[in-house]
């Protein structure tokens, strides 16, 4: 009596199994990476909230620290209320307008760019500029990281900028000293006499969708396992049918 036909001996699906294993490893790896990103983002949010809750401190002291972002600072800038400024195109609560930005000299010899506030586009009033003014202006500010403009950001038009280009702004303002990589947003008025110009500090807000991303990748991994098991069972059932129909 002859041996059973080759159809009675189902071959192991090496190609399917290999592809499934590689894909499963990639999906699980992406899920684990998102879990790590979730922990990192939660730490960032907690650090931002903790820094924001601290009382104001002298700006030079804060900028010397390791993590100055979101810290409140006390600043005194001579002539800030009448200093030259550049305008940064911006939107606040859906309303187009400008942020007025000037330079302030620090005790350590650096200069820092100060965001004096937001003014709506339809407002024509602007602070007066007097380079000889030396009246000290004391205010509370918030330290924030400068997000560099992308390659798609239009170039400035005179003193109007479309991205927070620190070095470009400093050049237009005639700053000769080293410029701090941080920005200071005024949290109290610098020019209360100018109608429509008000302090505008961006909120400490981080998108945190990493838990959903991780669930998506792990969910796809589970679906992949289910598909693999389904294909494997179908293959075995097909082989059994063929074996049953073999004379």
Tab-separated table of C-alpha atoms in Angstrom:
chain	number	residue	atom	x	y	z
A	1	UNK	CA	0.000	0.000	0.000
A	2	UNK	CA	1.421	3.394	-0.982
A	3	UNK	CA	2.209	6.196	1.467
A	4	UNK	CA	-0.393	8.951	1.871
A	5	UNK	CA	-0.255	11.682	-0.736
A	6	UNK	CA	1.620	14.905	0.060
A	7	UNK	CA	-1.740	16.589	0.648
A	8	UNK	CA	-2.073	14.596	3.860
A	9	UNK	CA	1.021	16.182	5.256
A	10	UNK	CA	0.293	19.937	5.594
A	11	UNK	CA	3.407	22.052	5.360
A	12	UNK	CA	4.009	24.611	8.093
A	13	UNK	CA	3.275	28.143	6.770
A	14	UNK	CA	6.757	29.544	7.262
A	15	UNK	CA	6.251	32.631	5.082
A	16	UNK	CA	2.963	33.583	6.734
A	17	UNK	CA	4.375	32.952	10.200
A	18	UNK	CA	7.528	34.945	9.496
A	19	UNK	CA	5.574	37.901	8.133
A	20	UNK	CA	3.199	37.785	11.104
A	21	UNK	CA	6.042	37.613	13.614
A	22	UNK	CA	7.841	40.595	12.095
A	23	UNK	CA	4.658	42.652	11.885
A	24	UNK	CA	3.722	41.705	15.440
A	25	UNK	CA	7.142	42.768	16.721
A	26	UNK	CA	6.798	46.136	14.947
A	27	UNK	CA	3.288	46.763	16.327
A	28	UNK	CA	4.245	45.819	19.880
A	29	UNK	CA	7.402	47.940	19.616
A	30	UNK	CA	5.349	50.953	18.527
A	31	UNK	CA	2.924	50.358	21.391
A	32	UNK	CA	5.732	50.184	23.941
A	33	UNK	CA	7.280	53.345	22.484
A	34	UNK	CA	3.982	55.191	22.904
A	35	UNK	CA	3.755	54.014	26.519
A	36	UNK	CA	7.233	55.450	27.102
A	37	UNK	CA	6.171	58.678	25.380
A	38	UNK	CA	3.104	58.772	27.631
A	39	UNK	CA	5.277	58.623	30.754
A	40	UNK	CA	7.580	61.302	29.333
A	41	UNK	CA	4.648	63.607	28.462
A	42	UNK	CA	3.060	63.128	31.896
A	43	UNK	CA	6.386	64.090	33.486
A	44	UNK	CA	6.602	67.146	31.240
A	45	UNK	CA	3.079	68.234	32.180
A	46	UNK	CA	3.800	67.751	35.875
A	47	UNK	CA	7.068	69.695	35.596
A	48	UNK	CA	5.326	72.532	33.761
A	49	UNK	CA	2.569	72.737	36.359
A	50	UNK	CA	5.110	72.687	39.208
A	51	UNK	CA	7.222	75.435	37.601
A	52	UNK	CA	4.151	77.564	36.929
A	53	UNK	CA	3.091	77.273	40.568
A	54	UNK	CA	6.385	78.667	41.909
A	55	UNK	CA	6.473	82.316	42.991
A	56	UNK	CA	8.245	84.859	40.748
A	57	UNK	CA	12.021	85.022	41.092
A	58	UNK	CA	14.691	87.346	39.653
A	59	UNK	CA	15.094	86.688	35.931
A	60	UNK	CA	18.882	86.225	36.025
A	61	UNK	CA	18.525	83.644	38.783
A	62	UNK	CA	15.851	81.730	36.889
A	63	UNK	CA	17.713	81.710	33.566
A	64	UNK	CA	20.797	80.309	35.290
A	65	UNK	CA	18.748	77.303	36.414
A	66	UNK	CA	18.558	73.992	34.588
A	67	UNK	CA	14.835	74.145	33.771
A	68	UNK	CA	13.715	77.765	33.484
A	69	UNK	CA	10.726	77.182	31.199
A	70	UNK	CA	7.319	78.157	32.641
A	71	UNK	CA	8.949	79.939	35.596
A	72	UNK	CA	7.580	83.313	36.616
A	73	UNK	CA	10.251	86.005	36.749
A	74	UNK	CA	10.597	89.520	38.102
A	75	UNK	CA	12.186	91.891	35.608
A	76	UNK	CA	13.233	95.509	35.488
A	77	UNK	CA	14.055	96.828	32.021
A	78	UNK	CA	15.074	100.400	31.479
A	79	UNK	CA	12.983	102.133	28.851
A	80	UNK	CA	11.061	98.985	27.909
A	81	UNK	CA	7.765	100.870	27.593
A	82	UNK	CA	9.279	103.159	24.928
A	83	UNK	CA	11.818	100.744	23.439
A	84	UNK	CA	11.945	99.860	19.727
A	85	UNK	CA	9.862	96.814	18.876
A	86	UNK	CA	9.157	94.359	16.098
A	87	UNK	CA	5.722	92.945	15.379
A	88	UNK	CA	5.038	89.222	15.233
A	89	UNK	CA	1.952	88.054	13.351
A	90	UNK	CA	-0.196	86.044	15.742
A	91	UNK	CA	-3.721	84.855	16.522
A	92	UNK	CA	-5.400	85.000	19.904
A	93	UNK	CA	-8.741	83.270	20.413
A	94	UNK	CA	-9.329	83.287	16.681
A	95	UNK	CA	-8.566	86.992	16.334
A	96	UNK	CA	-5.624	87.982	14.103
A	97	UNK	CA	-3.185	90.539	15.415
A	98	UNK	CA	0.387	91.216	16.436
A	99	UNK	CA	2.714	90.610	19.355
A	100	UNK	CA	5.079	93.466	20.141
A	101	UNK	CA	8.584	92.292	20.971
A	102	UNK	CA	11.482	94.304	22.364
A	103	UNK	CA	14.920	93.561	23.766
A	104	UNK	CA	15.880	93.863	27.425
A	105	UNK	CA	19.442	93.900	28.769
A	106	UNK	CA	20.175	91.428	31.582
A	107	UNK	CA	22.691	91.788	34.394
A	108	UNK	CA	24.813	88.944	32.970
A	109	UNK	CA	25.525	90.939	29.809
A	110	UNK	CA	23.026	89.083	27.637
A	111	UNK	CA	19.853	90.462	26.147
A	112	UNK	CA	16.506	88.699	26.137
A	113	UNK	CA	13.527	89.311	23.885
A	114	UNK	CA	10.409	90.353	25.772
A	115	UNK	CA	6.930	89.769	24.371
A	116	UNK	CA	5.173	92.929	25.568
A	117	UNK	CA	1.704	91.657	24.648
A	118	UNK	CA	-0.896	91.130	21.935
A	119	UNK	CA	-2.809	93.787	20.034
A	120	UNK	CA	-5.616	93.080	17.577
A	121	UNK	CA	-5.077	93.731	13.894
A	122	UNK	CA	-7.689	96.486	13.672
A	123	UNK	CA	-6.037	98.482	16.459
A	124	UNK	CA	-3.721	101.150	15.067
A	125	UNK	CA	-2.345	102.454	18.378
A	126	UNK	CA	1.252	101.598	19.141
A	127	UNK	CA	3.607	102.527	22.006
A	128	UNK	CA	5.774	105.573	21.386
A	129	UNK	CA	9.446	104.872	20.737
A	130	UNK	CA	12.120	107.011	22.390
A	131	UNK	CA	15.617	105.583	22.376
A	132	UNK	CA	16.800	108.093	24.967
A	133	UNK	CA	14.233	106.987	27.567
A	134	UNK	CA	15.696	105.281	30.612
A	135	UNK	CA	12.752	104.966	32.974
A	136	UNK	CA	12.895	101.524	34.608
A	137	UNK	CA	9.866	99.320	33.935
A	138	UNK	CA	9.241	96.529	36.428
A	139	UNK	CA	6.922	93.694	35.504
A	140	UNK	CA	6.284	89.982	35.987
A	141	UNK	CA	7.056	87.681	33.092
A	142	UNK	CA	7.023	84.010	32.192
A	143	UNK	CA	9.935	82.147	30.605
A	144	UNK	CA	9.083	80.097	27.546
A	145	UNK	CA	11.050	78.111	25.003
A	146	UNK	CA	11.361	79.656	21.555
A	147	UNK	CA	9.952	77.456	18.803
A	148	UNK	CA	12.073	78.145	15.741
A	149	UNK	CA	10.223	78.993	12.520
A	150	UNK	CA	9.876	76.200	9.973
A	151	UNK	CA	11.226	76.373	6.463
A	152	UNK	CA	7.717	77.250	5.268
A	153	UNK	CA	7.580	80.452	7.353
A	154	UNK	CA	7.563	83.575	5.145
A	155	UNK	CA	10.512	85.942	5.572
A	156	UNK	CA	9.966	89.125	7.597
A	157	UNK	CA	8.618	92.234	5.934
A	158	UNK	CA	10.538	95.106	7.508
A	159	UNK	CA	9.828	94.900	11.233
A	160	UNK	CA	6.897	92.489	10.803
A	161	UNK	CA	7.773	88.841	11.423
A	162	UNK	CA	5.763	85.688	10.713
A	163	UNK	CA	7.765	83.412	13.021
A	164	UNK	CA	9.631	83.880	16.298
A	165	UNK	CA	13.069	84.255	14.726
A	166	UNK	CA	15.123	85.318	17.740
A	167	UNK	CA	18.303	86.252	15.898
A	168	UNK	CA	16.468	88.002	13.069
A	169	UNK	CA	14.423	90.042	15.536
A	170	UNK	CA	17.512	90.925	17.559
A	171	UNK	CA	19.253	92.120	14.389
A	172	UNK	CA	16.337	94.393	13.450
A	173	UNK	CA	16.258	95.735	17.018
A	174	UNK	CA	19.966	96.500	16.849
A	175	UNK	CA	20.982	94.191	19.700
A	176	UNK	CA	24.764	93.919	19.892
A	177	UNK	CA	25.111	91.598	22.887
A	178	UNK	CA	24.554	87.858	23.066
A	179	UNK	CA	20.853	86.968	22.910
A	180	UNK	CA	19.303	84.507	25.349
A	181	UNK	CA	17.728	81.432	23.727
A	182	UNK	CA	14.675	81.909	25.970
A	183	UNK	CA	11.774	84.304	25.511
A	184	UNK	CA	10.016	86.279	28.236
A	185	UNK	CA	6.272	86.858	27.974
A	186	UNK	CA	5.038	89.833	29.981
A	187	UNK	CA	2.338	88.717	32.422
A	188	UNK	CA	1.640	92.213	33.748
A	189	UNK	CA	1.149	95.326	31.577
A	190	UNK	CA	4.186	97.093	30.179
A	191	UNK	CA	2.204	99.749	28.301
A	192	UNK	CA	-1.125	100.185	30.103
A	193	UNK	CA	-1.612	103.495	28.271
A	194	UNK	CA	-1.906	101.769	24.870
A	195	UNK	CA	-5.504	100.766	24.175
A	196	UNK	CA	-5.872	97.141	23.110
A	197	UNK	CA	-2.338	96.041	24.042
A	198	UNK	CA	-2.534	93.444	26.789
A	199	UNK	CA	-0.222	90.777	28.238
A	200	UNK	CA	-0.772	87.392	26.626
A	201	UNK	CA	1.104	84.381	27.993
A	202	UNK	CA	0.484	81.100	26.126
A	203	UNK	CA	-1.083	78.529	28.468
A	204	UNK	CA	0.910	75.552	29.699
A	205	UNK	CA	-0.791	73.050	27.439
A	206	UNK	CA	0.490	69.785	26.011
A	207	UNK	CA	-1.422	67.406	23.802
A	208	UNK	CA	-1.270	63.965	25.393
A	209	UNK	CA	-2.757	61.365	23.074
A	210	UNK	CA	-0.112	58.731	23.634
A	211	UNK	CA	-2.407	56.425	25.619
A	212	UNK	CA	-4.763	56.283	22.634
A	213	UNK	CA	-1.884	55.702	20.234
A	214	UNK	CA	-0.546	52.873	22.403
A	215	UNK	CA	-3.999	51.275	22.571
A	216	UNK	CA	-4.241	51.488	18.777
A	217	UNK	CA	-0.921	49.731	18.183
A	218	UNK	CA	-1.597	47.027	20.773
A	219	UNK	CA	-5.102	46.592	19.351
A	220	UNK	CA	-3.692	46.101	15.870
A	221	UNK	CA	-1.312	43.512	17.305
A	222	UNK	CA	-4.266	41.580	18.771
A	223	UNK	CA	-6.121	41.812	15.455
A	224	UNK	CA	-3.044	40.510	13.638
A	225	UNK	CA	-2.842	37.511	15.967
A	226	UNK	CA	-6.536	36.817	15.342
A	227	UNK	CA	-6.070	37.022	11.572
A	228	UNK	CA	-3.067	34.690	11.743
A	229	UNK	CA	-4.958	32.131	13.810
A	230	UNK	CA	-7.930	32.369	11.436
A	231	UNK	CA	-5.747	31.813	8.358
A	232	UNK	CA	-3.952	28.934	10.052
A	233	UNK	CA	-7.224	27.221	10.982
A	234	UNK	CA	-8.554	27.728	7.472
A	235	UNK	CA	-5.419	26.146	6.045
A	236	UNK	CA	-5.708	23.147	8.367
A	237	UNK	CA	-9.412	22.712	7.582
A	238	UNK	CA	-8.719	22.896	3.861
A	239	UNK	CA	-5.998	20.251	4.183
A	240	UNK	CA	-8.331	18.032	6.200
A	241	UNK	CA	-11.014	18.365	3.518
A	242	UNK	CA	-8.569	17.486	0.785
A	243	UNK	CA	-7.302	14.557	2.812
A	244	UNK	CA	-10.887	13.322	3.300
A	245	UNK	CA	-11.542	13.536	-0.428
A	246	UNK	CA	-8.354	11.696	-1.355
A	247	UNK	CA	-9.005	8.070	-2.502
